[in-house]
Amino acid sequence: MHNFLESIFINEDISDKKTVIKEINGMKNSQPPAKPTFIVNQKEIKQRITQKLLDCMNGYGFQQIVLSAKFGGGKTHFLNWLESRIGENESFYMVSFQVQESSIVKYSFIKMIVSKLFQQYYVDFNSALSDLVKDFSGDISGDSDRDLGTLSTKYGISNELSKLLYEIQQETKKKNAAIRIVGASHGRTEISKLGIKNLTDKDYIDIIQFFLKYREKAGFLLILLDEFEHAYLSLTPAARRNFFTSYKAFIDKAVVFEPGDLVLLTAVTEQSEGLLKTKMEGEEFALWTRIKHHVNTLSEFNPAKKEEFSELFKELAKRYNFAYNYTINLDNESEMRKRFFERLGGETTQAMSYREAIQNMLLIMDDLRMNKQSLEFTLDNITEFDEVINNAKKQWEIAHHNAKPALLKSAFERLLIDFNFEKGSSKDEVGATLYVTKGNSKKLLYISVASSTKSLTNNFNKCIKYKDALSESEENLETIFIYEKIWETDTTIQMMNLNPDIHMLSINELELYILLSYKNTKEENLKNKFVLELERLIKEIGD
């Protein structure tokens, strides 16, 4: 079981076409798949949930998580992922419901758990009751009043619950009605037949604890509650009060359960979390104090972050290829990025929901399939260049980060020398700089290789510092700051624009690979094709 939990967030190897088609169609229509086959990014949240599950499995007691995300941010996707994995594993128990569903038990969170357990695990529920009855059968004397007192004292339970357990133990004609009441799946008929009052939340908490103690399976009980915000958006004040009172009572008791083999994962929409917080602090402060430190927020999708984009694109493309038997060419991530930003109206660092990102990518793939196209590189007759470009891409990916500035520097040097620039020199020269001259013009190329927007900013500041420290004889040369466009944001552009004496030159991912390819190849026809794609860079450096 530990191995299962430790690997619970590993994406599936796709093998069933119907499942993948259903998953893709659900995502196209804004519906989280009931059984997702992949889940991307969100590393910290996945680690946090995994640790909570393992802690419960290792006997550290009740665990709770409140998962918050914006609309379309993936919280239901997470719940469906856990529900499908835990639900299919025969070592665990799992119940899942939304706030509104609790109307069938008068908005009692606790009764809803029992009702779900009774309906989903009827055999195990009855088995647990049978084992409980066996435990106290030796204490039964036949004197009903005395026996009810014995049960009430032994287990600390109410007289009503004692009566129900007594009827079950005695196997009277009322036994089945008593079992349905214990299972929170009854009506007035059963209550009238037993002649008892309705069981309280406290009674049903005791029933949950009995179930955990006498359960058949070794694993814990996972409770998934979705759309927590509907307690305020959908319920009447009275219903909401019942639900929150029950929810709070459950947490208070669950933390002292023995055994405490319970995990509660509650999902709330981030836009509604603020309302929930405000309302709770005013009306349900005691409950808010119990959950606020357990809130974990899913991050949105940021298309400017290369790793996030790459992981989502590759998982979607693999499934699309498999579902439709159509090759999208998932190796050409840069072309997908280009088309993706075109759909958004231009490059942006603005975060968006995963739902929106997925729908945009799938629409691009649908358009490609409809037009019998693939994600080809933007070069003529790509088949001639495939191997060279891929080799350059691999060269860049396996290179140590500290070695990449030198790779890029040597590629620019080769290109510019072929275009009648001369390599200059300076006593101030460092590894990330390249001095070139053409006629009376002398230029300093400061080459940045970043790993994030923050490191791009740091590199630009180093460029400023380097330029300011140049000797007087070097002060009049033109400085060009060369950087990878992927890390560019509105903020970095604004910062760079504050330094008009430094010319900014961004290169996209494809241009980077073409630069490396140009340096690596000796074939003139290939070089000529590469030059066409590098004209912009040559012109900006030469002007």
XYZ file of C-alpha atoms in Angstrom:
543
model
C 0.000 0.000 0.000
C 2.877 2.357 0.719
C 4.276 1.896 -2.792
C 0.826 2.578 -4.220
C 0.484 5.841 -2.275
C 4.024 6.997 -3.023
C 3.369 6.672 -6.758
C -0.258 7.810 -6.754
C 0.403 10.874 -8.931
C 2.410 9.116 -11.649
C 0.762 9.558 -15.052
C -0.658 6.456 -16.684
C 0.718 4.683 -19.712
C -2.076 5.102 -22.223
C -3.448 1.848 -23.612
C -7.243 2.124 -23.852
C -8.403 4.326 -26.734
C -11.980 4.696 -25.447
C -10.750 6.047 -22.111
C -8.466 8.587 -23.790
C -11.153 9.733 -26.261
C -13.584 10.190 -23.375
C -10.944 12.158 -21.485
C -10.207 14.461 -24.439
C -13.898 15.043 -25.208
C -14.525 15.914 -21.566
C -11.700 18.462 -21.572
C -12.928 19.976 -24.849
C -16.311 20.569 -23.239
C -15.093 21.971 -19.896
C -15.828 18.741 -18.053
C -13.077 17.279 -15.839
C -12.640 13.610 -16.833
C -14.068 11.151 -14.320
C -10.921 9.064 -14.649
C -7.993 11.272 -15.698
C -4.930 9.575 -17.170
C -2.535 12.471 -16.570
C -1.992 15.284 -14.131
C 0.705 17.897 -14.801
C 2.778 20.404 -12.833
C 1.525 21.296 -9.289
C 4.538 19.479 -7.818
C 4.200 20.971 -4.322
C 0.490 20.128 -3.982
C 1.064 16.557 -5.169
C 3.848 16.130 -2.622
C 1.687 17.589 0.161
C -1.269 15.307 -0.566
C 0.982 12.260 -0.907
C 2.587 13.013 2.464
C -0.819 13.363 4.134
C -1.951 10.011 2.740
C 1.264 8.322 3.857
C 1.040 9.891 7.330
C -2.445 8.467 7.783
C -1.315 5.090 6.479
C 1.604 5.134 8.925
C -0.698 5.592 11.911
C -0.289 9.335 12.511
C -4.034 9.846 12.728
C -6.590 12.043 11.003
C -5.329 14.231 8.132
C -7.137 17.057 6.369
C -6.437 19.152 3.266
C -8.437 22.056 1.837
C -7.707 22.359 -1.887
C -8.340 25.801 -3.360
C -8.216 26.811 -7.034
C -9.765 29.306 -9.421
C -12.566 28.233 -11.788
C -11.120 25.670 -14.189
C -7.948 25.465 -12.103
C -7.948 21.693 -11.636
C -9.344 21.050 -8.152
C -12.070 18.682 -9.417
C -9.450 17.062 -11.654
C -7.411 16.355 -8.493
C -10.459 14.963 -6.684
C -11.395 12.762 -9.647
C -7.803 11.547 -9.857
C -7.814 10.457 -6.211
C -11.358 9.082 -6.397
C -10.537 6.869 -9.379
C -7.233 5.618 -7.916
C -8.280 5.089 -4.298
C -11.739 3.898 -5.302
C -10.321 1.141 -7.497
C -7.792 -0.018 -4.909
C -9.371 -2.748 -2.803
C -7.273 -1.857 0.245
C -9.017 1.482 0.925
C -12.432 3.030 1.482
C -13.449 6.198 -0.317
C -16.612 8.327 -0.314
C -17.160 11.425 -2.420
C -19.965 13.990 -2.507
C -20.825 17.666 -2.898
C -22.349 19.963 -0.290
C -25.732 20.072 -2.063
C -26.100 16.273 -1.971
C -26.326 16.337 1.820
C -29.940 17.534 1.516
C -30.997 13.861 1.750
C -29.703 13.764 5.343
C -30.870 17.268 6.313
C -27.463 18.776 5.503
C -25.525 16.741 8.028
C -21.947 16.230 6.823
C -21.512 13.347 9.276
C -24.705 11.502 8.290
C -23.744 11.904 4.642
C -20.467 10.063 5.259
C -22.291 7.195 6.983
C -24.966 7.055 4.281
C -22.327 6.848 1.547
C -20.397 4.160 3.427
C -23.561 2.129 3.928
C -24.539 2.339 0.251
C -21.094 1.846 -1.286
C -19.717 -0.730 1.150
C -22.878 -2.502 2.305
C -21.208 -5.890 2.866
C -18.268 -4.393 4.806
C -20.609 -2.156 6.798
C -22.716 -5.127 7.877
C -19.593 -7.146 8.597
C -18.320 -4.388 10.888
C -21.679 -4.324 12.687
C -21.570 -8.112 13.090
C -18.094 -7.963 14.628
C -19.207 -5.189 16.969
C -22.201 -7.267 18.044
C -19.953 -10.293 18.679
C -17.778 -8.123 20.925
C -20.594 -7.286 23.299
C -22.737 -10.422 22.984
C -21.139 -11.865 26.120
C -22.393 -8.831 28.099
C -26.045 -9.389 27.132
C -28.140 -10.819 29.961
C -31.581 -10.912 28.365
C -32.835 -8.064 30.545
C -33.329 -5.348 27.903
C -33.236 -2.358 30.257
C -30.082 -3.616 31.926
C -28.501 -4.531 28.606
C -29.175 -1.083 27.121
C -27.508 0.480 30.153
C -24.534 -1.848 29.739
C -24.095 -0.935 26.080
C -24.481 2.770 26.776
C -21.857 2.650 29.536
C -19.408 0.339 27.744
C -19.245 2.360 24.538
C -20.292 5.820 25.736
C -23.195 5.888 23.287
C -26.770 7.181 23.467
C -29.770 5.148 24.529
C -31.160 5.325 20.956
C -28.027 3.842 19.415
C -27.892 1.227 22.183
C -31.450 0.166 21.279
C -30.509 -0.242 17.628
C -27.442 -2.339 18.406
C -29.504 -4.412 20.825
C -32.146 -5.133 18.136
C -29.386 -6.185 15.726
C -27.758 -8.439 18.326
C -31.086 -10.042 19.261
C -31.935 -10.526 15.552
C -35.520 -9.381 16.033
C -37.944 -8.572 13.235
C -36.803 -4.984 13.596
C -33.170 -5.860 12.813
C -33.216 -4.749 9.150
C -34.895 -1.459 10.026
C -32.303 -0.923 12.761
C -29.455 -1.577 10.301
C -30.883 0.971 7.842
C -31.078 3.600 10.598
C -27.485 2.882 11.638
C -26.570 3.260 7.952
C -28.328 6.667 7.692
C -30.442 5.279 4.850
C -33.873 5.273 6.444
C -37.119 7.203 6.639
C -39.876 7.867 9.168
C -41.162 4.313 8.820
C -38.037 2.802 10.352
C -37.909 5.371 13.174
C -41.563 4.714 13.995
C -41.052 0.956 13.871
C -38.194 1.120 16.393
C -39.955 3.684 18.564
C -36.858 5.836 18.975
C -35.854 9.431 18.346
C -33.736 10.348 15.336
C -30.050 9.654 15.831
C -27.863 12.726 16.293
C -24.572 13.669 14.663
C -22.858 12.420 17.807
C -24.440 9.003 17.244
C -23.249 8.884 13.647
C -19.738 9.914 14.685
C -19.773 6.884 16.995
C -20.926 4.748 14.067
C -18.037 5.993 11.898
C -15.639 5.103 14.688
C -17.175 1.632 15.040
C -16.801 1.141 11.290
C -13.118 2.124 11.361
C -12.425 -0.156 14.306
C -14.107 -3.237 12.845
C -13.564 -2.625 9.098
C -12.401 -5.426 6.818
C -9.797 -3.523 4.774
C -6.423 -2.438 6.122
C -6.400 0.947 4.375
C -7.845 4.252 5.573
C -11.119 5.987 4.716
C -10.745 8.904 2.273
C -13.543 11.507 2.261
C -13.703 13.851 -0.755
C -15.944 16.918 -0.441
C -16.267 19.091 -3.555
C -17.665 22.620 -4.002
C -17.427 23.581 -0.335
C -18.331 27.155 -1.308
C -21.898 26.043 -2.061
C -22.526 26.005 1.658
C -22.854 29.781 1.177
C -23.889 29.970 -2.452
C -26.705 27.381 -2.403
C -27.875 26.573 1.135
C -30.395 28.454 3.242
C -29.065 29.950 6.497
C -30.592 27.089 8.499
C -29.208 24.392 6.191
C -25.803 26.073 6.156
C -25.757 26.196 9.969
C -26.553 22.457 10.119
C -23.825 21.644 7.616
C -21.101 23.722 9.262
C -22.013 22.530 12.763
C -21.749 18.943 11.572
C -18.495 19.595 9.662
C -16.900 21.200 12.734
C -18.094 18.386 15.035
C -16.591 15.824 12.656
C -13.152 17.491 12.666
C -13.189 17.855 16.459
C -13.923 14.150 16.930
C -11.804 12.830 14.055
C -8.609 14.225 15.555
C -9.070 11.964 18.609
C -10.404 8.887 16.797
C -8.774 5.599 17.708
C -7.962 4.377 15.151
C -7.694 7.697 13.323
C -7.511 6.199 9.844
C -9.269 9.093 8.117
C -8.290 11.605 5.425
C -10.588 14.523 4.552
C -9.935 16.449 1.345
C -12.223 19.445 0.803
C -12.212 21.467 -2.432
C -13.232 25.119 -2.670
C -13.159 27.580 -5.573
C -10.555 30.274 -4.891
C -12.851 33.111 -6.017
C -15.322 31.942 -3.370
C -12.689 31.232 -0.730
C -12.534 34.936 0.140
C -16.309 34.992 0.664
C -16.061 31.793 2.678
C -13.282 33.250 4.828
C -15.178 36.526 5.417
C -18.430 34.773 6.282
C -16.776 32.178 8.490
C -14.715 34.711 10.392
C -17.932 36.524 11.172
C -20.352 33.640 11.645
C -18.291 30.442 11.928
C -15.011 31.673 13.375
C -14.424 28.461 15.332
C -14.702 26.389 12.141
C -12.460 28.730 10.123
C -9.698 28.415 12.736
C -9.829 24.646 12.217
C -9.347 24.723 8.449
C -7.437 27.906 7.511
C -3.990 26.403 8.068
C -4.851 23.433 5.855
C -5.645 25.488 2.720
C -3.410 24.629 -0.264
C -3.838 26.662 -3.454
C -3.296 25.218 -6.923
C -1.231 27.455 -9.194
C -2.586 28.617 -12.533
C -1.028 27.747 -15.879
C 1.623 30.232 -16.981
C 2.348 29.877 -20.726
C 5.579 31.871 -20.326
C 7.068 29.153 -18.136
C 8.771 26.720 -20.470
C 8.589 23.656 -18.219
C 4.862 24.115 -17.522
C 4.054 24.589 -21.200
C 6.222 21.653 -22.248
C 4.745 19.198 -19.762
C 1.134 20.040 -20.613
C 1.720 20.054 -24.376
C 3.541 16.719 -24.434
C 0.952 14.899 -22.313
C -1.906 16.281 -24.437
C -0.153 15.577 -27.739
C 0.616 11.965 -26.749
C -3.036 11.351 -25.979
C -4.280 13.165 -29.061
C -1.954 11.128 -31.283
C -3.171 7.919 -29.636
C -6.889 8.777 -29.644
C -7.134 9.987 -33.246
C -4.220 8.033 -34.733
C -2.928 11.370 -36.005
C 0.645 12.618 -35.579
C 0.817 16.132 -34.143
C 4.635 16.049 -33.936
C 5.103 16.575 -30.228
C 8.838 17.202 -30.778
C 8.074 20.665 -32.132
C 7.022 22.389 -28.967
C 8.190 25.795 -30.219
C 5.682 25.752 -33.091
C 2.854 24.872 -30.708
C 3.956 27.734 -28.474
C 3.874 30.089 -31.467
C 0.360 29.003 -32.502
C -0.816 29.060 -28.888
C 0.226 32.693 -28.432
C -1.320 33.588 -31.788
C -4.668 32.303 -30.483
C -4.246 34.477 -27.409
C -3.526 37.560 -29.511
C 0.211 37.722 -28.805
C 2.808 36.571 -26.314
C 1.816 37.016 -22.701
C 2.947 36.192 -19.201
C -0.619 36.390 -17.924
C -1.579 33.242 -16.039
C -4.722 31.383 -17.071
C -6.738 28.400 -15.940
C -5.605 24.943 -16.999
C -9.044 24.432 -18.516
C -8.502 27.405 -20.867
C -4.961 26.327 -21.743
C -6.043 22.754 -22.506
C -8.975 23.852 -24.638
C -6.762 26.175 -26.692
C -4.178 23.442 -27.298
C -6.849 20.913 -28.272
C -8.453 23.401 -30.695
C -5.046 23.907 -32.353
C -4.661 20.120 -32.666
C -8.184 19.819 -34.117
C -7.372 22.499 -36.705
C -4.157 20.692 -37.659
C -6.009 17.384 -38.061
C -8.841 19.017 -40.050
C -6.330 20.575 -42.460
C -4.160 17.440 -42.555
C -1.210 19.360 -41.124
C 1.320 18.774 -38.387
C 3.462 20.980 -36.161
C 6.295 21.453 -38.604
C 9.273 23.732 -38.106
C 8.984 27.030 -39.962
C 11.701 26.138 -42.479
C 11.268 25.122 -46.107
C 11.431 21.387 -46.740
C 11.892 20.534 -43.087
C 12.774 16.915 -43.800
C 16.204 18.063 -44.983
C 16.913 19.786 -41.670
C 15.215 17.505 -39.188
C 18.318 15.688 -38.041
C 20.464 18.842 -37.774
C 17.846 20.756 -35.789
C 17.178 17.846 -33.451
C 20.890 17.383 -32.842
C 21.218 21.076 -31.967
C 18.238 20.805 -29.635
C 19.793 17.796 -27.883
C 23.158 19.570 -27.699
C 21.503 22.498 -25.935
C 19.438 20.353 -23.572
C 22.323 18.205 -22.338
C 24.781 21.093 -22.016
C 25.529 22.267 -18.483
C 23.873 25.595 -17.737
C 27.260 27.268 -17.173
C 28.482 26.065 -20.581
C 25.532 27.444 -22.553
C 26.720 31.091 -22.818
C 29.914 29.875 -24.489
C 27.898 27.703 -26.913
C 25.747 30.652 -27.898
C 28.749 32.986 -28.082
C 30.637 30.690 -30.477
C 27.498 30.317 -32.651
C 27.086 34.102 -32.944
C 30.815 34.473 -33.632
C 30.670 31.974 -36.512
C 27.580 33.635 -38.033
C 28.884 37.208 -37.797
C 32.350 36.397 -39.150
C 30.665 34.844 -42.197
C 28.860 38.177 -42.633
C 32.031 40.282 -42.704
C 32.229 41.138 -39.031
C 35.596 40.878 -37.396
C 36.088 39.469 -33.955
C 37.389 42.184 -31.655
C 38.975 41.932 -28.269
C 39.135 43.853 -25.024
C 41.061 43.565 -21.812
C 37.646 43.728 -20.116
C 36.260 40.687 -22.001
C 34.557 37.919 -19.964
C 32.955 34.621 -20.935
C 29.491 36.005 -21.660
C 30.707 38.821 -23.934
C 31.634 38.992 -27.595
C 33.292 42.032 -29.238
C 32.774 42.458 -32.999
C 33.674 45.231 -35.443
C 32.522 46.139 -38.936
C 34.091 49.172 -40.533
C 34.188 51.933 -37.923
C 31.473 50.300 -35.833
C 32.419 48.355 -32.741
C 29.845 46.409 -30.771
C 29.704 44.553 -27.476
C 27.369 41.528 -27.426
C 26.468 40.576 -23.866
C 24.955 37.073 -24.049
C 22.450 35.977 -21.407
C 21.359 32.401 -20.753
C 18.704 32.350 -18.044
C 16.728 29.691 -16.211
C 13.895 31.956 -15.079
C 12.570 35.508 -15.368
C 14.417 36.338 -12.176
C 17.758 35.122 -13.532
C 17.142 37.101 -16.747
C 16.762 40.215 -14.589
C 19.976 39.341 -12.746
C 21.834 38.888 -16.028
C 20.629 42.254 -17.311
C 21.840 43.923 -14.125
C 25.228 42.232 -14.623
C 25.285 43.632 -18.154
C 24.680 47.157 -16.844
C 27.411 46.718 -14.241
C 29.837 45.335 -16.842
C 29.129 48.188 -19.262
C 29.542 50.822 -16.541
C 32.905 49.354 -15.555
C 34.384 49.496 -19.068
C 37.538 51.549 -19.533
C 37.209 55.005 -21.099
C 38.465 53.762 -24.471
C 35.536 51.328 -24.638
C 32.774 53.701 -23.533
C 31.451 54.568 -27.015
C 30.869 51.068 -28.323
C 27.288 49.897 -28.816
C 26.126 47.367 -26.251
C 23.638 44.674 -27.328
C 22.020 42.501 -24.647
C 21.056 39.138 -26.202
C 18.553 36.991 -24.289
C 16.063 34.143 -24.661
C 12.590 35.482 -25.373
C 10.911 32.752 -23.347
C 11.851 34.510 -20.097
C 10.653 37.921 -21.211
C 7.764 39.544 -19.312
C 6.117 42.967 -19.359
C 8.044 43.787 -16.193
C 11.435 42.852 -17.659
C 10.705 44.858 -20.807
C 9.848 47.911 -18.702
C 13.057 47.460 -16.724
C 15.171 47.141 -19.868
C 13.557 50.210 -21.417
C 14.940 52.247 -18.534
C 18.369 51.720 -20.113
C 18.074 53.110 -23.658
C 21.854 52.985 -24.110
C 21.624 49.186 -24.224
C 20.026 47.595 -27.284
C 17.863 44.549 -26.481
C 17.855 41.568 -28.827
C 15.662 38.578 -27.978
C 15.952 35.189 -29.661
C 13.227 32.590 -29.696
C 13.721 28.874 -29.179
C 13.792 28.001 -32.881
C 16.305 30.761 -33.669
C 18.539 29.413 -30.913
C 18.544 25.911 -32.420
C 19.140 27.314 -35.910
C 22.107 29.326 -34.631
C 23.674 26.191 -33.185
C 22.843 24.269 -36.372
C 24.469 26.942 -38.513
C 27.708 26.603 -36.552
C 27.587 22.804 -36.658
C 26.963 22.303 -40.384
C 29.358 22.616 -43.328
C 26.708 22.005 -45.998
C 26.265 25.286 -47.915
C 22.675 24.618 -48.983
C 21.707 24.043 -45.373
C 23.565 27.165 -44.265
C 21.734 29.258 -46.841
C 18.387 28.014 -45.547
C 19.421 28.770 -41.972
C 20.505 32.292 -42.937
C 16.998 33.061 -44.191
C 15.690 32.318 -40.697
C 18.448 34.369 -39.041
C 18.120 37.515 -41.157
C 16.438 39.420 -38.342
C 19.296 38.803 -35.928
C 21.974 39.677 -38.498
C 20.169 42.896 -39.412
C 19.652 44.033 -35.804
C 23.295 43.445 -34.901
C 24.541 45.053 -38.120
C 22.407 48.211 -38.024
